XYZ file of C-alpha atoms in Angstrom:
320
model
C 43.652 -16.325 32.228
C 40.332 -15.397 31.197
C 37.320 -16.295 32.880
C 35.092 -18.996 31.778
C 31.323 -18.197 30.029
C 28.870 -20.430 29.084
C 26.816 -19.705 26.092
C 23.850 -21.806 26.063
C 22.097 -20.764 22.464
C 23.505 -20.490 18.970
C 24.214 -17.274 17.743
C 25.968 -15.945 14.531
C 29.716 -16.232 14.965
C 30.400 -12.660 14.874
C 28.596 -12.228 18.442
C 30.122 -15.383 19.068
C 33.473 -13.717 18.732
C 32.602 -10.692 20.937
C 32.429 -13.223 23.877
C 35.600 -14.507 23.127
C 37.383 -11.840 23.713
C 36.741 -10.821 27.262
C 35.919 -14.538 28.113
C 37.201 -18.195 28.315
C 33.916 -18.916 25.764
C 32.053 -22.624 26.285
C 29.280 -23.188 23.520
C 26.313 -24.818 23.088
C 23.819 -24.702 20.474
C 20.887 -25.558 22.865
C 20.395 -27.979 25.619
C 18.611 -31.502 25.972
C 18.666 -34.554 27.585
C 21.759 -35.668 25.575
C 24.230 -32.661 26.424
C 22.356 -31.830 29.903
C 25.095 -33.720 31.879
C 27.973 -31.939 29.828
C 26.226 -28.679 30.135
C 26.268 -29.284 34.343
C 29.928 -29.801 34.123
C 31.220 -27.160 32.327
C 28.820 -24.993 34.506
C 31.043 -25.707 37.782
C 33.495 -23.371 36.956
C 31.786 -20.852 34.999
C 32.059 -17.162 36.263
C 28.931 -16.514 33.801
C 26.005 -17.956 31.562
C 24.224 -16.759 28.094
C 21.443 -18.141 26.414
C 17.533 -17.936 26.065
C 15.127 -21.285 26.284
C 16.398 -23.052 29.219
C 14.685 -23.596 32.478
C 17.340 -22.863 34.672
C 16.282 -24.156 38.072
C 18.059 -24.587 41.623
C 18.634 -28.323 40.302
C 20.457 -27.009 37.883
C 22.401 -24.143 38.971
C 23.371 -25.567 42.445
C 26.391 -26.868 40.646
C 27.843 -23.754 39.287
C 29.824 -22.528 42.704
C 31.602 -19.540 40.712
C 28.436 -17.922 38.959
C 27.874 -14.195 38.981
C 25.886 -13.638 36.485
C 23.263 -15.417 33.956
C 22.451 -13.213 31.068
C 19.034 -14.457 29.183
C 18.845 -13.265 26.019
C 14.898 -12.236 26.451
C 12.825 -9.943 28.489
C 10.670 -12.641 30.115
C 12.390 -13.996 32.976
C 9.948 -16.618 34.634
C 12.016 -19.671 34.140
C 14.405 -18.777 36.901
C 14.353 -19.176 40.179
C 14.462 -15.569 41.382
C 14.582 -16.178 45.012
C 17.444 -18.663 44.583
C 19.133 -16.398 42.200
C 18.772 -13.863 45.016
C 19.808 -16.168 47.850
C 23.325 -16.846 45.866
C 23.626 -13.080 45.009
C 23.484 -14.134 41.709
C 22.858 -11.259 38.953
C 19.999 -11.998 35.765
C 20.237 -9.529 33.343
C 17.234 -9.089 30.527
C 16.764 -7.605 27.087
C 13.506 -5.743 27.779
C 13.681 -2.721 25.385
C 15.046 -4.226 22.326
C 12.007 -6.011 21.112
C 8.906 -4.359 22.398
C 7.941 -2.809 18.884
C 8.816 -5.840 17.017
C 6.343 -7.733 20.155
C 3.787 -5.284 19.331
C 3.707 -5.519 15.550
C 3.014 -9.175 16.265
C 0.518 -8.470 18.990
C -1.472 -6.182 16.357
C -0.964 -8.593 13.341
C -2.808 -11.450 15.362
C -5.803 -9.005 15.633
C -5.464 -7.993 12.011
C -5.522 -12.000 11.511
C -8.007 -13.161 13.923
C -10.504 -10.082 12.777
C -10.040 -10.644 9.310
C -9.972 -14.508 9.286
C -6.955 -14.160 7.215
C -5.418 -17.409 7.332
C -8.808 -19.155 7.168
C -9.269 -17.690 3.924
C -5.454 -18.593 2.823
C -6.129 -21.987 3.332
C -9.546 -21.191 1.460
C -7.846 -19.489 -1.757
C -4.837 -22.186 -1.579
C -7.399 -25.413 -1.573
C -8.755 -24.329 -4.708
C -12.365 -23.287 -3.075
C -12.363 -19.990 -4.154
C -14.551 -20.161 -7.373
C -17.066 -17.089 -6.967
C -17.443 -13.939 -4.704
C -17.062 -14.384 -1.024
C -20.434 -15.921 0.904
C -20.592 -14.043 4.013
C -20.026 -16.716 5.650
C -16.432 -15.780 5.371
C -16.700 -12.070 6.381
C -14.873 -10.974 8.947
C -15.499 -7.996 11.560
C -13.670 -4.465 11.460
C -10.954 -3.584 13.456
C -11.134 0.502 12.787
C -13.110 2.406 15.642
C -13.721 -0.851 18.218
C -12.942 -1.037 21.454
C -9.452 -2.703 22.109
C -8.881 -3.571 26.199
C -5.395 -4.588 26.752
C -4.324 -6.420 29.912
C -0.691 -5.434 30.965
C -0.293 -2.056 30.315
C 3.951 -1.669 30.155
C 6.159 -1.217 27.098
C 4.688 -3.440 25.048
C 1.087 -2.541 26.304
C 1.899 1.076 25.326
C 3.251 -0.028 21.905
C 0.200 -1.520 20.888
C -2.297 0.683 21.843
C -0.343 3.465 19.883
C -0.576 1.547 17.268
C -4.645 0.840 18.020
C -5.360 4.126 18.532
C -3.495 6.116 15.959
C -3.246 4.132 13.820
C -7.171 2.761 13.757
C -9.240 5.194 15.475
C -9.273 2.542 18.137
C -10.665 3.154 21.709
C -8.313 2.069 24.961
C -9.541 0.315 27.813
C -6.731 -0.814 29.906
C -6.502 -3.380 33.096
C -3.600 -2.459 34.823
C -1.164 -2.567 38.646
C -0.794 1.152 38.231
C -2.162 4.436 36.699
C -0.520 4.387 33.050
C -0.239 8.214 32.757
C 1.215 8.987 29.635
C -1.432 5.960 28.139
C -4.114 8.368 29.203
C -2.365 11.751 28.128
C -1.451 10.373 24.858
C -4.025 7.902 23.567
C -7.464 8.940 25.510
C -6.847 5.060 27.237
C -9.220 4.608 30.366
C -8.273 2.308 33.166
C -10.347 -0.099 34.637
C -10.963 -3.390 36.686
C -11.205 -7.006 35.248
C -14.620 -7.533 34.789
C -15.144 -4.206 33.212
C -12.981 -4.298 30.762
C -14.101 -7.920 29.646
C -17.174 -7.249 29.612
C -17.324 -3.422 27.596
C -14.311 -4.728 25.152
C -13.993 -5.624 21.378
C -10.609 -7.153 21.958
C -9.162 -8.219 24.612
C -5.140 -8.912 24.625
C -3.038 -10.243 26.973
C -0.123 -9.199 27.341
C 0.733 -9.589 31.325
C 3.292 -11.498 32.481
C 3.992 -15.200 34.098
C 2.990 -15.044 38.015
C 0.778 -16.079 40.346
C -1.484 -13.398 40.486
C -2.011 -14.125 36.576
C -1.854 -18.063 36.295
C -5.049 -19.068 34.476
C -6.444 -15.079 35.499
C -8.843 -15.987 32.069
C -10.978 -19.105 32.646
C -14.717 -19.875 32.161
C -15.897 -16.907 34.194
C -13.793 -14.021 32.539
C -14.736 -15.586 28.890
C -18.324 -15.729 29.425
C -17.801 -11.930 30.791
C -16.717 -11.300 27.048
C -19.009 -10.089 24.360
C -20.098 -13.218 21.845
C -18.720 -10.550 19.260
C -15.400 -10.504 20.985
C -11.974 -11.779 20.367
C -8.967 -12.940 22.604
C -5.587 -12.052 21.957
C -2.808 -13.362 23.763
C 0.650 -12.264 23.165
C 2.370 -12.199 26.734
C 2.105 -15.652 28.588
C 0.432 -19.174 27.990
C -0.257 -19.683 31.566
C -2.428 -16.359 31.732
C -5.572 -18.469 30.112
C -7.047 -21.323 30.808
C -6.178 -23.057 27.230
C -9.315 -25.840 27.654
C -11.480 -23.072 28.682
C -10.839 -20.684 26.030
C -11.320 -23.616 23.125
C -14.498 -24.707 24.729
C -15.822 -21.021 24.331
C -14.082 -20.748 21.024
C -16.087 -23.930 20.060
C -19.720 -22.694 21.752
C -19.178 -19.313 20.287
C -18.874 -17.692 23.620
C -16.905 -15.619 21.806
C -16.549 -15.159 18.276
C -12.572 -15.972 18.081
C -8.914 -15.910 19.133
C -5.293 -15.401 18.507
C -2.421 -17.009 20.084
C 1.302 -16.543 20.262
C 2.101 -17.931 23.161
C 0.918 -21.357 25.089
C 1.174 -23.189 28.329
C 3.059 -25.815 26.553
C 4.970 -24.759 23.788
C 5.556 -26.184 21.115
C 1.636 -26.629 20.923
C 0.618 -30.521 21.311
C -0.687 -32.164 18.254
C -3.760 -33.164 20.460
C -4.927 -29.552 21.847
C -8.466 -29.048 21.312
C -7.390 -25.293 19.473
C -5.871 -27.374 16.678
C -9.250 -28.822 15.516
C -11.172 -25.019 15.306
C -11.180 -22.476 12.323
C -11.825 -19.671 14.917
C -8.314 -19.299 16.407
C -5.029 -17.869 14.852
C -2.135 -20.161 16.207
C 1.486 -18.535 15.762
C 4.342 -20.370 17.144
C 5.628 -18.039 19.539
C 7.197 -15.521 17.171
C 6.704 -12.273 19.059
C 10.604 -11.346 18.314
C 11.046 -13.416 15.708
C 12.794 -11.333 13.103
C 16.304 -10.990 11.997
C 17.253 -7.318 12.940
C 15.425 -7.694 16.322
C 17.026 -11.324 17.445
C 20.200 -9.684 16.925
C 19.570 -6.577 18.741
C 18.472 -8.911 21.497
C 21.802 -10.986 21.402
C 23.858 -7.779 21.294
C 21.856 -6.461 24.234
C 22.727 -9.663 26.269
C 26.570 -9.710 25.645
C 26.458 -6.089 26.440
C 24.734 -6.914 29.511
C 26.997 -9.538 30.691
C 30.383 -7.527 29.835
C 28.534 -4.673 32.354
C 27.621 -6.883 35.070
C 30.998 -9.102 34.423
C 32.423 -5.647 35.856
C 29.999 -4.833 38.678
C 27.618 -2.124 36.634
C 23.876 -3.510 37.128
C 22.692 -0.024 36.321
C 20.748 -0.970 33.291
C 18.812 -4.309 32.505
C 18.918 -5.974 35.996
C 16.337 -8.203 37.486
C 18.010 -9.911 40.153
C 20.873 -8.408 42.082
């Protein structure tokens, strides 16, 4: 009899059918308050879970006795309880590799966007306002040969500033843990603390990830550090920035203007002061979003559970 897996996330049937082979396969499309309850109980017996947008807490998980593994079919992993996970020897398995260029082309497009005031001037063209040449009140600033400091610099931190510096004569500043070597060898990038990067940076982007040394690490302090000419990017984690902060600044012109991808409640409330400015570039949280690379991820996942299924936790393991 095979064992029993629960897949909490619709994918395409094909991957669907992968699963089903090497496992007693439970499906659900997502979870909610209606199916939460049904979700818990076919959890009890489950050997193994799948799935991407589900907090996953002790609350939760305290009622699946058999788990051995939880497979999340993303890289970030700060809606588990690692210590608990830990405590019940309990394997979480990640996708990290899959989507950092498809992260980074979305990381770069918001600066494209935000510098350019691209979707400004959509809405601009698209209202019918566009009846002579551009006032400068519409110009935007260049991207080519400023100063980009990125915060966080991993994979994805890597992937951008190759793209920044080759690709637009862009210098590196970087605010990092460690010494990014091959940053330095390769792309001329220069490390530095906080407050100096803020402060000597064009752009500033985000990309760290969801803990406590970096809950709200940008507030009122670090924005007013910025130059007025300056402009926020933040493609890693909502919690990173202080969201009131930042649209207070945004509205004062502390600094000139921003680009989001990712919030501290997502989907975005209706009533957050960023909705009412022209200054900021909201995208909802599509930093993998595309076909080839939300397949990759899924594939990556099932592969991942069918290795630690077996005991291998060589590759793609953040809790053992």
């Amino acid at each position: 009899m095979k064992d029993k897996v629960v897949l909490y996330k619709k994918i395409p049937e094909q991957q669907k059918l992968l699963l089903s082979q090497m496992f007693n396969l439970i499906c659900f499309d997502k979870i909610d308050e209606s199916n939460l309850k049904q979700f818990i109980h076919e959890i009890k017996d489950a050997i193994g879970l799948i799935g991407s947008g589900v907090k996953l807490h002790q609350e939760i998980l305290q009622h699946a006795l058999n788990l051995k593994v939880i497979s999340t079919i993303s890289v970030g992993y700060d809606h588990f309880d690692l210590e608990y996970l830990k405590s019940r020897k309990i394997a979480l398995m990640n996708t990290p590799d899959v989507l950092t260029d498809t992260t980074a082309d979305t990381i770069f497009t918001l600066i494209m966007c935000s510098a350019r005031r691209t979707t400004e001037l959509n809405n601009f063209v698209t209202s019918g306002k566009w009846s002579n040449n551009l006032k400068d009140d519409y110009f935007g600033v260049d991207i080519h040969g400023k100063k980009l400091g990125i915060l966080g610099m991993g994979r994805i931190g890597y992937a951008v500033a190759k793209r920044a510096h080759l690709g637009f004569d862009m210098q590196i500043n970087y605010y990092n843990r460690s010494v990014n070597s091959k940053a330095e060898e390769k792309l001329d990038a220069q490390k530095m603390e906080l407050d100096e990067l803020l402060a000597d940076s064009d752009f500033v982007c985000s990309i760290l990830p969801a803990n406590q040394q970096t809950d709200r690490l940008i507030g009122q302090r670090e924005l007013e550090l910025m130059k007025n000419s300056a402009i926020f990017i933040n493609g890693g984690r909502g919690n990173v920035v202080d969201q009131d902060a930042l649209a207070i600044a945004l509205k004062n012109q502390t600094i000139r203007a921003a680009g989001l991808d990712v919030y501290e409640v997502e989907p975005l409330p209706h009533s957050s002061p960023l909705m009412e400015l022209k200054n900021v570039t909201l995208f909802p949280h599509i930093g993998s979003a595309t076909s080839e690379t939300r397949l990759a991820m899924i594939t990556c996942a099932i592969e991942n559970l069918k290795a630690a299924y077996i005991g291998d936790l060589t590759k793609n393991c953040v809790v053992s």
